[in-house]
Structures are given as structure tokens and as C-alpha cells.
Short mmCIF file of C-alpha atoms in Angstrom, two decimals:
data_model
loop_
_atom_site.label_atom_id
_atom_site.label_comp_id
_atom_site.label_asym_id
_atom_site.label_seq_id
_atom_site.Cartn_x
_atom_site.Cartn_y
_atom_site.Cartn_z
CA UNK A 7 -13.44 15.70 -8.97
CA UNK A 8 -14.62 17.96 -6.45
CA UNK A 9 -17.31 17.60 -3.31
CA UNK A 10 -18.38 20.57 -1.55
CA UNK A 11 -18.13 20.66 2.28
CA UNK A 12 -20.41 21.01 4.80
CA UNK A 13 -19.76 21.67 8.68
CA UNK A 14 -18.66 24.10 11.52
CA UNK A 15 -15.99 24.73 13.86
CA UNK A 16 -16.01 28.15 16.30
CA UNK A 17 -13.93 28.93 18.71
CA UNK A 18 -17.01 28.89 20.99
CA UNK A 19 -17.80 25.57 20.26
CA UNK A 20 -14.17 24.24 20.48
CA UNK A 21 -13.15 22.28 24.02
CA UNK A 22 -10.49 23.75 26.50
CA UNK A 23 -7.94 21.05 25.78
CA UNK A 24 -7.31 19.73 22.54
CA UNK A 25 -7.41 16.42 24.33
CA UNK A 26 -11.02 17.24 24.87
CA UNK A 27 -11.67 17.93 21.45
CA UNK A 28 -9.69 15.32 20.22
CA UNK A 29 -11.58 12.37 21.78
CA UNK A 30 -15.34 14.24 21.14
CA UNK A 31 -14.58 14.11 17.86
CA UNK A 32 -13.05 10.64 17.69
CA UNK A 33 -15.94 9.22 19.63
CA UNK A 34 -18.04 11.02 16.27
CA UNK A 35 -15.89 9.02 13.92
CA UNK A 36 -16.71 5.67 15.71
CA UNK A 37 -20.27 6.97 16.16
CA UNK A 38 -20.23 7.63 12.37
CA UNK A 39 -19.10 3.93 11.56
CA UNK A 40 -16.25 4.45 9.80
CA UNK A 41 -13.28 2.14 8.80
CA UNK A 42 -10.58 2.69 10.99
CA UNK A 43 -10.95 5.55 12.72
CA UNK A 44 -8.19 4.63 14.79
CA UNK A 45 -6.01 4.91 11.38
CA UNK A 46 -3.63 7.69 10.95
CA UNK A 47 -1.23 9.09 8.30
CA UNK A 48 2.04 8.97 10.62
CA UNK A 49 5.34 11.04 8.73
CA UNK A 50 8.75 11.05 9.74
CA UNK A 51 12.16 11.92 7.88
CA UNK A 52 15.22 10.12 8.55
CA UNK A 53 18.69 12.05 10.15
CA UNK A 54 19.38 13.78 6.36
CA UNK A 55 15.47 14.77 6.16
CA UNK A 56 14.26 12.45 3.83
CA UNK A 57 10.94 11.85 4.13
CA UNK A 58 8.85 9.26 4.55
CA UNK A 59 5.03 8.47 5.26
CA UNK A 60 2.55 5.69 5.38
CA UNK A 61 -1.13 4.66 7.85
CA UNK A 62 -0.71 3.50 11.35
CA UNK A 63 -3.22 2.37 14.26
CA UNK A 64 -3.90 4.95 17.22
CA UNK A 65 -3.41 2.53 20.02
CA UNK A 66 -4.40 4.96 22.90
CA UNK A 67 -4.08 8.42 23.90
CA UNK A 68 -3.99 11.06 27.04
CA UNK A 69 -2.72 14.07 27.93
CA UNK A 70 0.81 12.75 27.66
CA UNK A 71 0.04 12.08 23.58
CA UNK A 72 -0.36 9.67 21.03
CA UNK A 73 0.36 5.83 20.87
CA UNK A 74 1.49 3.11 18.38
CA UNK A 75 3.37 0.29 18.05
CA UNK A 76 5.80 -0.78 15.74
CA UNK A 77 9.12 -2.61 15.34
CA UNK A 78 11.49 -0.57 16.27
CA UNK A 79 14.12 -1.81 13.25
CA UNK A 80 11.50 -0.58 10.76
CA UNK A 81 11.85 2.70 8.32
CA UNK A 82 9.87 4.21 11.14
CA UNK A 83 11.66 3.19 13.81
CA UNK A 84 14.98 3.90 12.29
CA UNK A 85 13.63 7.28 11.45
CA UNK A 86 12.65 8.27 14.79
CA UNK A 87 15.81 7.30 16.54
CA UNK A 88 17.42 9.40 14.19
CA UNK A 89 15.33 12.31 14.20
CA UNK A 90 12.71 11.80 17.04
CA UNK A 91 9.73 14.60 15.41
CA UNK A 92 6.55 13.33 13.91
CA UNK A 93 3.30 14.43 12.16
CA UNK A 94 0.25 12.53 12.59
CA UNK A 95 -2.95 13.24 9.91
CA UNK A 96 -6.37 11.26 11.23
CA UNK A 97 -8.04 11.63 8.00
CA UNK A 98 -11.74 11.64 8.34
CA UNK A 99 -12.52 12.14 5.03
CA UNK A 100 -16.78 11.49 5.65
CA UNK A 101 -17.12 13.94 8.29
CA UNK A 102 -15.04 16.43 6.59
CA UNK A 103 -12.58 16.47 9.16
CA UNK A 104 -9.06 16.20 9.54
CA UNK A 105 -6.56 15.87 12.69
CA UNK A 106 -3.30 17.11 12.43
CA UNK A 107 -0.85 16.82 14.75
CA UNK A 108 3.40 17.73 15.11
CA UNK A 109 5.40 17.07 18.23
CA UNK A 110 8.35 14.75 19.60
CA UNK A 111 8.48 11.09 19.49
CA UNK A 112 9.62 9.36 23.00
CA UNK A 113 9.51 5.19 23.12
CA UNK A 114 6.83 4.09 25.48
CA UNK A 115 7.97 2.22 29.02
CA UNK A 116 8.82 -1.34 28.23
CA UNK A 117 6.22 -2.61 30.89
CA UNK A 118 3.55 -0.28 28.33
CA UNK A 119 4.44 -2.21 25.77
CA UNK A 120 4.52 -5.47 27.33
CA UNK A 121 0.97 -5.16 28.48
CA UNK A 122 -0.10 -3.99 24.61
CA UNK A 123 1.62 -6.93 23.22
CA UNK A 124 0.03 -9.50 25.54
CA UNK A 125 -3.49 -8.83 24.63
CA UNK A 126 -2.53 -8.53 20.78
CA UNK A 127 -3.78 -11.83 18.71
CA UNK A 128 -2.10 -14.61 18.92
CA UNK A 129 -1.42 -14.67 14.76
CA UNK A 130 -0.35 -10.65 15.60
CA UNK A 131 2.09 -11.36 17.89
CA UNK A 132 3.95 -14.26 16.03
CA UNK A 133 4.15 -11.76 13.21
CA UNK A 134 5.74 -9.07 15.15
CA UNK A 135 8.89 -11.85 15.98
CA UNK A 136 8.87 -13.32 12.81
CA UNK A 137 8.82 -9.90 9.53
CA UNK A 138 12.11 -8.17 9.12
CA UNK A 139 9.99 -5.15 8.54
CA UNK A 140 11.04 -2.78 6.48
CA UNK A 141 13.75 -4.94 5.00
CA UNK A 142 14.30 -6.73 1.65
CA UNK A 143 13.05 -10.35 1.47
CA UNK A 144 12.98 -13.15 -1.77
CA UNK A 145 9.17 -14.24 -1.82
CA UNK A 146 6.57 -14.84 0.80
CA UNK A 147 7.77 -18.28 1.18
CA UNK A 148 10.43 -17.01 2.85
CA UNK A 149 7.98 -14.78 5.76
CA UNK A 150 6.20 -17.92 6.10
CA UNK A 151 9.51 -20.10 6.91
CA UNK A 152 10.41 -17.30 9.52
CA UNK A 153 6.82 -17.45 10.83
CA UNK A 154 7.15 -21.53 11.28
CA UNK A 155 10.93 -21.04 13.29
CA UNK A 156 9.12 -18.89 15.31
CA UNK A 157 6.21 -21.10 16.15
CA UNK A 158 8.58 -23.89 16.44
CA UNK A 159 10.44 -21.81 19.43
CA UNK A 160 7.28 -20.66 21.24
CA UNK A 161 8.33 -17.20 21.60
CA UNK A 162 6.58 -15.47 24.72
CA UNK A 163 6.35 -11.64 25.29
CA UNK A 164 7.21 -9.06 23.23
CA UNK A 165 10.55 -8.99 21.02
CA UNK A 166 13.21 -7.08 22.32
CA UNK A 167 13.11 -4.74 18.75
CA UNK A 168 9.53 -4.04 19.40
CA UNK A 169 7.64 -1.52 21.33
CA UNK A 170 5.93 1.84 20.97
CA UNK A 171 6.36 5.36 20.57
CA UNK A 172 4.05 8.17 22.04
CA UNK A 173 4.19 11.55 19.75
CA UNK A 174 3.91 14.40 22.02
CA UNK A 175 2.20 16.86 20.38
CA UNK A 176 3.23 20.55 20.50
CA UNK A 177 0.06 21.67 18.57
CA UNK A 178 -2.66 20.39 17.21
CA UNK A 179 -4.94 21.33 14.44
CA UNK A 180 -8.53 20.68 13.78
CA UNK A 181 -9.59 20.65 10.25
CA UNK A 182 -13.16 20.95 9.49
CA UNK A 183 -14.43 21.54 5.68
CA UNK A 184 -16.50 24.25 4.76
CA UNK A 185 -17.93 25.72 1.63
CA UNK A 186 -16.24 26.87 -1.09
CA UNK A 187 -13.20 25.84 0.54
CA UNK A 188 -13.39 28.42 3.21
CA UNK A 189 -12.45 26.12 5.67
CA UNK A 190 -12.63 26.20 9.55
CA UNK A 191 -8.83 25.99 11.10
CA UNK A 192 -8.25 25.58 14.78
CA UNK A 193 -4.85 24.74 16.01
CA UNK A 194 -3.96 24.57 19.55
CA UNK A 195 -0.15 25.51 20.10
CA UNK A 196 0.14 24.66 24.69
CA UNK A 197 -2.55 26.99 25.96
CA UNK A 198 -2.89 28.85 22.77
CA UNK A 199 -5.85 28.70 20.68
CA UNK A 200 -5.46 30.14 17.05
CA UNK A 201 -7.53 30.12 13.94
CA UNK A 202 -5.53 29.49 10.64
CA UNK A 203 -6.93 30.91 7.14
CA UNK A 204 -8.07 28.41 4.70
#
């Protein structure tokens, strides 16, 4: 299996910020209709640096980084305590573009997450109180009991082992494919811009 690539990225035709580049080229990925372009490979390692990976939702992002949401008692959650660093991958596999970004991981305020978790759905939100993520359970029966108790107690707000994390980047690379896998590399590293071979 193998596609050849098709695009262009200069250094003339990059943005001064890499938040400026960042959201031109997410605006193309919505533009371009595709699933999820919000969705983002999100890898951490725990405190003895095993490591771990799996897709997250880009909740919002600014100058100050990158946002999700998660419970905090999760794999994730416990690996970020434990060794706050992250990589995110935005994997826009029809464009031929990539996103790739490192930095530290900080918890958002608890009045940020408050306001996230208020306009979440209703089913969303019930499911945040109710799944142990991460942890071991005997059969879905069992997620659905814990989804009734918390129905039956009317939970309000978000739960106390819930909130987000903003990763901070300290560079970020833009990947876009070109022929014969000669492939355009930009990574901004604070005011830095620097090509990286293929």
C-alpha cells in the first residue's frame, strides 16, 4: 500500500506564529469536511516511562495551548500527574497533513472547566460521573447500573475527578506530504522557525 503525496509548505508561505498556522490550517480541515478534525492522537508515559497513546477531542486553543477534557483518574490523567509532558498528532490524513505537537501539560482553572462541562450533553455529562474510566469493570450491565445511581442523585456540575488539561507546546511541527516522500517539515521551536529533512 502506498499513495503518493501531493502539496506544499515554504517557509514563505508559513504564518508568524504557529498559532496562526495552526488554526489556517484547521479551518482547511473543517473546510475539507472531514471527520473529526478536532480529533487528535494525544501520548503520554506514566512516572517509569511507559507509554501510552490513544484519540482525543481538541476542545479549544490560543496562544496559551491546547485543550481537552478528561477524567482526571483515567490512564491519562494518572499519567500526566505523574509525568506532566505530552505529544499531540492531528492526523489529517486527506490533506496530507499532519500536526505535531510536544510541550507541558498544566490542568485548566476549575471555573474553565466548569463552563465546558455545563454546555456538554446532558447524556455526556451523566457519563463523565458515572465510568470508572480507565478501570476494570464485569459487563456493561454494570456501567449502566452506575449510570442509573447517578440519574437517581441528580448530579449537577462537573465531578470533582474531572476537568481539563491544556498542553503547552514548546514546538510545533507542520507536516505536509510531498512526492516521493520528500516531505515538507516545518517546526516552530518559541520564535524559531526550522525546516526538518524528510
Amino acid at each position: 500500500m502506498r499513495n503518493e503525496y501531493t502539496g506544499e509548505l515554504t517557509e514563505q508561505g508559513l504564518a508568524g506564529t504557529w498559532l496562526e498556522q495552526f488554526a489556517t490550517w484547521f479551518a482547511d480541515a473543517v473546510e475539507a469536511g472531514l471527520p473529526e478534525p478536532n480529533a487528535m492522537l494525544l501520548a503520554t508515559a506514566d512516572g517509569s516511562g511507559r507509554p501510552s497513546a490513544r484519540t482525543v477531542l481538541l476542545k479549544g486553543y490560543d496562544q496559551r495551548g491546547f485543550t481537552f477534557f478528561t477524567n482526571y483518574e483515567s490512564r491519562k490523567g494518572r499519567d500526566l500527574a505523574a509525568n506532566p509532558r505530552a505529544s499531540l498528532v492531528f492526523p489529517w490524513y486527506p490533506l496530507h497533513r499532519q500536526v505535531i505537537v510536544c510541550g507541558a501539560v498544566e490542568k485548566v482553572s476549575r471555573e474553565e472547566t466548569e463552563e465546558y462541562f455545563a454546555i456538554r450533553p446532558h447524556g455526556a455529562q451523566v457519563g463523565a460521573w458515572a465510568s470508572p474510566q480507565s478501570r476494570v469493570i464485569r459487563s456493561r450491565d454494570e456501567l449502566r447500573v452506575l449510570v442509573e445511581e447517578v440519574e437517581a442523585r441528580g448530579e449537577r456540575g462537573a465531578p470533582p475527578f474531572w476537568g481539563g488539561f491544556r498542553v503547552s507546546p514548546d514546538e510545533v511541527e507542520f507536516w505536509q506530504g510531498r512526492e516521493s516522500r520528500l516531505h515538507d517539515r516545518l517546526r516552530y521551536t518559541g520564535d524559531t522557525v526550522e525546516r526538518l529533512a524528510p
